[in-house]
Amino acid sequence: MQTRNITFTVNGKEVSVNVDVRESLLEVLRNRLHLTGTKKGCEVGECGACTVIINGETVDSCIYLAIWADGKEIRTIEGEEKNGNLSRIQQAFVDEGAIQCGFCTPGFVMSATVLVESGEKLSREEIKKGMAGNLCRCTGYQNIVRAVEKVMEENLQAK
Ligand code: FES
Ligand code: FES
């Protein structure tokens, strides 16, 4: 087994870990760092359950080697609540009834976070396209889209 020491930032904290060069970032987050909010779904980059934010962009951590994360800034669902307060998009998910099961919701929240942090007001179709990497097999996407729209509208009003 070939291993390598890598250092990256997770939710604002620097961590160093010795990883197997074949290990995915998802495995390292869940199994080594115990950040189990990032979910393991399909493991082939199709469902978005494992979505994290790396240097400001959404990434399927199941198909991203941990060694690629060396020196990067990673955000997981665990870091989105601050001092007991949900992030604005998390709160909007609650308000709009967009919370779904524990497998898909963290990934949806991370993708929605990147969309609302762009500061842009996207159309409904653009929001759907932006969330297209996140799948739910059981319910609809309407409330999620509404939650994203809500925060985008608040962003505009705050300008
Ligand atoms: S678990 Fe990574 S995309 Fe499905
Ligand atoms: S996969 Fe989570 S509610 Fe459908």
PDB file of C-alpha atoms and ligand atoms in Angstrom:
ATOM      1  CA  MET A   1       0.000   0.000   0.000  1.00  0.00           C
ATOM      2  CA  GLN A   2       1.412   3.359  -0.977  1.00  0.00           C
ATOM      3  CA  THR A   3       0.613   6.152   1.467  1.00  0.00           C
ATOM      4  CA  ARG A   4       1.134   9.880   1.552  1.00  0.00           C
ATOM      5  CA  ASN A   5       0.811  12.637   4.154  1.00  0.00           C
ATOM      6  CA  ILE A   6      -1.574  15.343   3.124  1.00  0.00           C
ATOM      7  CA  THR A   7      -2.704  18.540   4.814  1.00  0.00           C
ATOM      8  CA  PHE A   8      -5.882  20.413   4.076  1.00  0.00           C
ATOM      9  CA  THR A   9      -8.430  22.616   5.758  1.00  0.00           C
ATOM     10  CA  VAL A  10     -11.808  21.186   6.698  1.00  0.00           C
ATOM     11  CA  ASN A  11     -14.447  23.614   7.889  1.00  0.00           C
ATOM     12  CA  GLY A  12     -11.742  26.117   8.814  1.00  0.00           C
ATOM     13  CA  LYS A  13      -9.484  23.682  10.687  1.00  0.00           C
ATOM     14  CA  GLU A  14      -6.190  22.442   9.310  1.00  0.00           C
ATOM     15  CA  VAL A  15      -5.825  18.663   9.392  1.00  0.00           C
ATOM     16  CA  SER A  16      -2.970  16.360   8.405  1.00  0.00           C
ATOM     17  CA  VAL A  17      -3.623  12.756   7.619  1.00  0.00           C
ATOM     18  CA  ASN A  18      -1.702   9.826   6.196  1.00  0.00           C
ATOM     19  CA  VAL A  19      -3.785   8.353   3.387  1.00  0.00           C
ATOM     20  CA  ASP A  20      -3.630   5.445   1.015  1.00  0.00           C
ATOM     21  CA  VAL A  21      -3.069   7.069  -2.371  1.00  0.00           C
ATOM     22  CA  ARG A  22      -6.115   5.167  -3.688  1.00  0.00           C
ATOM     23  CA  GLU A  23      -8.464   6.423  -0.955  1.00  0.00           C
ATOM     24  CA  SER A  24     -11.297   8.737  -1.887  1.00  0.00           C
ATOM     25  CA  LEU A  25     -11.828  11.988  -0.073  1.00  0.00           C
ATOM     26  CA  LEU A  26     -15.230  10.621   0.988  1.00  0.00           C
ATOM     27  CA  GLU A  27     -13.565   7.690   2.780  1.00  0.00           C
ATOM     28  CA  VAL A  28     -11.087   9.966   4.513  1.00  0.00           C
ATOM     29  CA  LEU A  29     -13.779  12.401   5.629  1.00  0.00           C
ATOM     30  CA  ARG A  30     -16.064   9.686   6.955  1.00  0.00           C
ATOM     31  CA  ASN A  31     -13.661   7.028   8.231  1.00  0.00           C
ATOM     32  CA  ARG A  32     -10.674   9.038   9.434  1.00  0.00           C
ATOM     33  CA  LEU A  33     -12.119  12.408  10.346  1.00  0.00           C
ATOM     34  CA  HIS A  34     -15.543  11.073  11.443  1.00  0.00           C
ATOM     35  CA  LEU A  35     -17.363  13.671   9.372  1.00  0.00           C
ATOM     36  CA  THR A  36     -20.216  11.340   8.547  1.00  0.00           C
ATOM     37  CA  GLY A  37     -22.609  14.075   7.434  1.00  0.00           C
ATOM     38  CA  THR A  38     -21.192  13.589   3.945  1.00  0.00           C
ATOM     39  CA  LYS A  39     -23.018  10.516   2.722  1.00  0.00           C
ATOM     40  CA  LYS A  40     -21.963   7.490   0.736  1.00  0.00           C
ATOM     41  CA  GLY A  41     -24.534   6.754  -1.947  1.00  0.00           C
ATOM     42  CA  CYS A  42     -23.713   5.415  -5.394  1.00  0.00           C
ATOM     43  CA  GLU A  43     -19.909   5.857  -5.097  1.00  0.00           C
ATOM     44  CA  VAL A  44     -19.664   6.447  -8.836  1.00  0.00           C
ATOM     45  CA  GLY A  45     -20.323  10.180  -9.073  1.00  0.00           C
ATOM     46  CA  GLU A  46     -24.000   9.942  -9.991  1.00  0.00           C
ATOM     47  CA  CYS A  47     -26.126  10.792  -6.956  1.00  0.00           C
ATOM     48  CA  GLY A  48     -24.492  13.782  -5.245  1.00  0.00           C
ATOM     49  CA  ALA A  49     -24.963  12.390  -1.707  1.00  0.00           C
ATOM     50  CA  CYS A  50     -21.224  12.877  -1.144  1.00  0.00           C
ATOM     51  CA  THR A  51     -21.103  16.506  -2.304  1.00  0.00           C
ATOM     52  CA  VAL A  52     -18.591  18.752  -0.541  1.00  0.00           C
ATOM     53  CA  ILE A  53     -17.232  22.172  -1.446  1.00  0.00           C
ATOM     54  CA  ILE A  54     -13.563  22.352  -2.408  1.00  0.00           C
ATOM     55  CA  ASN A  55     -12.074  25.782  -2.985  1.00  0.00           C
ATOM     56  CA  GLY A  56     -15.564  27.140  -3.591  1.00  0.00           C
ATOM     57  CA  GLU A  57     -16.783  24.500  -6.010  1.00  0.00           C
ATOM     58  CA  THR A  58     -18.964  21.450  -5.501  1.00  0.00           C
ATOM     59  CA  VAL A  59     -17.227  18.114  -5.863  1.00  0.00           C
ATOM     60  CA  ASP A  60     -18.435  14.510  -5.641  1.00  0.00           C
ATOM     61  CA  SER A  61     -16.043  13.366  -2.927  1.00  0.00           C
ATOM     62  CA  CYS A  62     -16.576   9.670  -3.800  1.00  0.00           C
ATOM     63  CA  ILE A  63     -14.696  10.078  -7.071  1.00  0.00           C
ATOM     64  CA  TYR A  64     -12.129  12.585  -5.798  1.00  0.00           C
ATOM     65  CA  LEU A  65      -8.897  11.124  -4.498  1.00  0.00           C
ATOM     66  CA  ALA A  66      -7.951  12.346  -1.047  1.00  0.00           C
ATOM     67  CA  ILE A  67      -4.436  13.183  -2.270  1.00  0.00           C
ATOM     68  CA  TRP A  68      -5.931  15.740  -4.675  1.00  0.00           C
ATOM     69  CA  ALA A  69      -7.248  17.624  -1.644  1.00  0.00           C
ATOM     70  CA  ASP A  70      -3.722  18.360  -0.395  1.00  0.00           C
ATOM     71  CA  GLY A  71      -3.444  22.099   0.331  1.00  0.00           C
ATOM     72  CA  LYS A  72      -7.096  22.781  -0.428  1.00  0.00           C
ATOM     73  CA  GLU A  73     -10.001  24.204   1.522  1.00  0.00           C
ATOM     74  CA  ILE A  74     -12.877  21.835   2.092  1.00  0.00           C
ATOM     75  CA  ARG A  75     -16.315  22.528   3.460  1.00  0.00           C
ATOM     76  CA  THR A  76     -18.652  19.777   4.614  1.00  0.00           C
ATOM     77  CA  ILE A  77     -22.189  19.934   5.962  1.00  0.00           C
ATOM     78  CA  GLU A  78     -20.849  19.893   9.538  1.00  0.00           C
ATOM     79  CA  GLY A  79     -19.301  23.336   9.085  1.00  0.00           C
ATOM     80  CA  GLU A  80     -22.356  25.126   7.745  1.00  0.00           C
ATOM     81  CA  GLU A  81     -24.052  25.713  11.094  1.00  0.00           C
ATOM     82  CA  LYS A  82     -22.191  28.391  13.041  1.00  0.00           C
ATOM     83  CA  ASN A  83     -22.564  28.881  16.816  1.00  0.00           C
ATOM     84  CA  GLY A  84     -25.867  27.054  16.823  1.00  0.00           C
ATOM     85  CA  ASN A  85     -27.255  29.034  13.887  1.00  0.00           C
ATOM     86  CA  LEU A  86     -28.145  27.332  10.637  1.00  0.00           C
ATOM     87  CA  SER A  87     -26.735  28.877   7.477  1.00  0.00           C
ATOM     88  CA  ARG A  88     -29.255  30.928   5.528  1.00  0.00           C
ATOM     89  CA  ILE A  89     -29.774  28.189   2.964  1.00  0.00           C
ATOM     90  CA  GLN A  90     -30.174  25.573   5.697  1.00  0.00           C
ATOM     91  CA  GLN A  91     -32.823  27.767   7.329  1.00  0.00           C
ATOM     92  CA  ALA A  92     -34.514  28.260   3.960  1.00  0.00           C
ATOM     93  CA  PHE A  93     -34.629  24.471   3.511  1.00  0.00           C
ATOM     94  CA  VAL A  94     -36.426  24.248   6.863  1.00  0.00           C
ATOM     95  CA  ASP A  95     -38.794  27.137   6.092  1.00  0.00           C
ATOM     96  CA  GLU A  96     -39.710  25.840   2.645  1.00  0.00           C
ATOM     97  CA  GLY A  97     -40.138  22.202   3.723  1.00  0.00           C
ATOM     98  CA  ALA A  98     -37.191  21.190   1.542  1.00  0.00           C
ATOM     99  CA  ILE A  99     -35.609  18.855   4.086  1.00  0.00           C
ATOM    100  CA  GLN A 100     -35.654  15.334   2.735  1.00  0.00           C
ATOM    101  CA  CYS A 101     -33.915  12.183   3.929  1.00  0.00           C
ATOM    102  CA  GLY A 102     -30.547  12.130   5.651  1.00  0.00           C
ATOM    103  CA  PHE A 103     -28.854  10.662   2.602  1.00  0.00           C
ATOM    104  CA  CYS A 104     -29.633  13.261  -0.006  1.00  0.00           C
ATOM    105  CA  THR A 105     -30.177  16.403   2.072  1.00  0.00           C
ATOM    106  CA  PRO A 106     -26.553  17.168   3.017  1.00  0.00           C
ATOM    107  CA  GLY A 107     -25.496  17.026  -0.635  1.00  0.00           C
ATOM    108  CA  PHE A 108     -28.430  19.168  -1.732  1.00  0.00           C
ATOM    109  CA  VAL A 109     -27.521  21.752   0.908  1.00  0.00           C
ATOM    110  CA  MET A 110     -23.884  21.905  -0.226  1.00  0.00           C
ATOM    111  CA  SER A 111     -24.831  22.374  -3.883  1.00  0.00           C
ATOM    112  CA  ALA A 112     -27.440  24.987  -2.957  1.00  0.00           C
ATOM    113  CA  THR A 113     -24.836  26.786  -0.836  1.00  0.00           C
ATOM    114  CA  VAL A 114     -22.549  27.306  -3.817  1.00  0.00           C
ATOM    115  CA  LEU A 115     -25.453  28.586  -5.913  1.00  0.00           C
ATOM    116  CA  VAL A 116     -26.582  31.171  -3.353  1.00  0.00           C
ATOM    117  CA  GLU A 117     -23.036  32.258  -2.537  1.00  0.00           C
ATOM    118  CA  SER A 118     -22.525  33.165  -6.201  1.00  0.00           C
ATOM    119  CA  GLY A 119     -24.602  36.258  -5.358  1.00  0.00           C
ATOM    120  CA  GLU A 120     -26.464  35.860  -8.656  1.00  0.00           C
ATOM    121  CA  LYS A 121     -30.201  35.653  -9.149  1.00  0.00           C
ATOM    122  CA  LEU A 122     -30.652  32.574 -11.276  1.00  0.00           C
ATOM    123  CA  SER A 123     -33.790  31.542 -13.113  1.00  0.00           C
ATOM    124  CA  ARG A 124     -35.703  28.471 -11.981  1.00  0.00           C
ATOM    125  CA  GLU A 125     -34.236  26.521 -14.903  1.00  0.00           C
ATOM    126  CA  GLU A 126     -30.692  27.612 -14.017  1.00  0.00           C
ATOM    127  CA  ILE A 127     -31.221  26.562 -10.396  1.00  0.00           C
ATOM    128  CA  LYS A 128     -32.459  23.150 -11.539  1.00  0.00           C
ATOM    129  CA  LYS A 129     -29.404  22.821 -13.775  1.00  0.00           C
ATOM    130  CA  GLY A 130     -27.144  23.845 -10.871  1.00  0.00           C
ATOM    131  CA  MET A 131     -28.675  21.129  -8.704  1.00  0.00           C
ATOM    132  CA  ALA A 132     -28.771  18.478 -11.431  1.00  0.00           C
ATOM    133  CA  GLY A 133     -25.901  16.527  -9.859  1.00  0.00           C
ATOM    134  CA  ASN A 134     -28.006  15.768  -6.791  1.00  0.00           C
ATOM    135  CA  LEU A 135     -30.579  13.031  -7.082  1.00  0.00           C
ATOM    136  CA  CYS A 136     -33.457  11.964  -4.906  1.00  0.00           C
ATOM    137  CA  ARG A 137     -35.297   8.801  -5.782  1.00  0.00           C
ATOM    138  CA  CYS A 138     -38.350   9.447  -3.689  1.00  0.00           C
ATOM    139  CA  THR A 139     -39.751  12.935  -3.830  1.00  0.00           C
ATOM    140  CA  GLY A 140     -39.822  16.208  -5.675  1.00  0.00           C
ATOM    141  CA  TYR A 141     -37.401  19.063  -6.060  1.00  0.00           C
ATOM    142  CA  GLN A 142     -39.864  21.970  -5.948  1.00  0.00           C
ATOM    143  CA  ASN A 143     -39.312  22.944  -2.324  1.00  0.00           C
ATOM    144  CA  ILE A 144     -35.543  22.822  -2.748  1.00  0.00           C
ATOM    145  CA  VAL A 145     -35.728  25.146  -5.733  1.00  0.00           C
ATOM    146  CA  ARG A 146     -37.986  27.472  -3.725  1.00  0.00           C
ATOM    147  CA  ALA A 147     -35.479  27.533  -0.853  1.00  0.00           C
ATOM    148  CA  VAL A 148     -32.683  28.534  -3.242  1.00  0.00           C
ATOM    149  CA  GLU A 149     -34.877  31.208  -4.836  1.00  0.00           C
ATOM    150  CA  LYS A 150     -35.755  32.575  -1.405  1.00  0.00           C
ATOM    151  CA  VAL A 151     -32.117  33.129  -0.423  1.00  0.00           C
ATOM    152  CA  MET A 152     -31.290  34.577  -3.846  1.00  0.00           C
ATOM    153  CA  GLU A 153     -34.125  37.069  -3.458  1.00  0.00           C
ATOM    154  CA  GLU A 154     -32.925  38.012   0.037  1.00  0.00           C
ATOM    155  CA  ASN A 155     -29.425  38.506  -1.383  1.00  0.00           C
ATOM    156  CA  LEU A 156     -30.799  40.929  -3.951  1.00  0.00           C
ATOM    157  CA  GLN A 157     -32.803  42.861  -1.362  1.00  0.00           C
ATOM    158  CA  ALA A 158     -29.708  43.196   0.821  1.00  0.00           C
ATOM    159  CA  LYS A 159     -27.729  44.836  -2.017  1.00  0.00           C
TER     160      LYS A 159
HETATM  161  S1  FES B   1     -21.871   8.785  -3.520  1.00  0.00           S
HETATM  162 FE1  FES B   1     -20.746  10.205  -4.653  1.00  0.00          FE
HETATM  163  S2  FES B   1     -22.024  10.774  -6.294  1.00  0.00           S
HETATM  164 FE2  FES B   1     -23.100   9.184  -5.272  1.00  0.00          FE
HETATM  165  S1  FES B   2     -33.053  10.248  -1.592  1.00  0.00           S
HETATM  166 FE1  FES B   2     -33.427  11.477   0.111  1.00  0.00          FE
HETATM  167  S2  FES B   2     -35.558  11.882   0.133  1.00  0.00           S
HETATM  168 FE2  FES B   2     -35.140  10.782  -1.712  1.00  0.00          FE
END
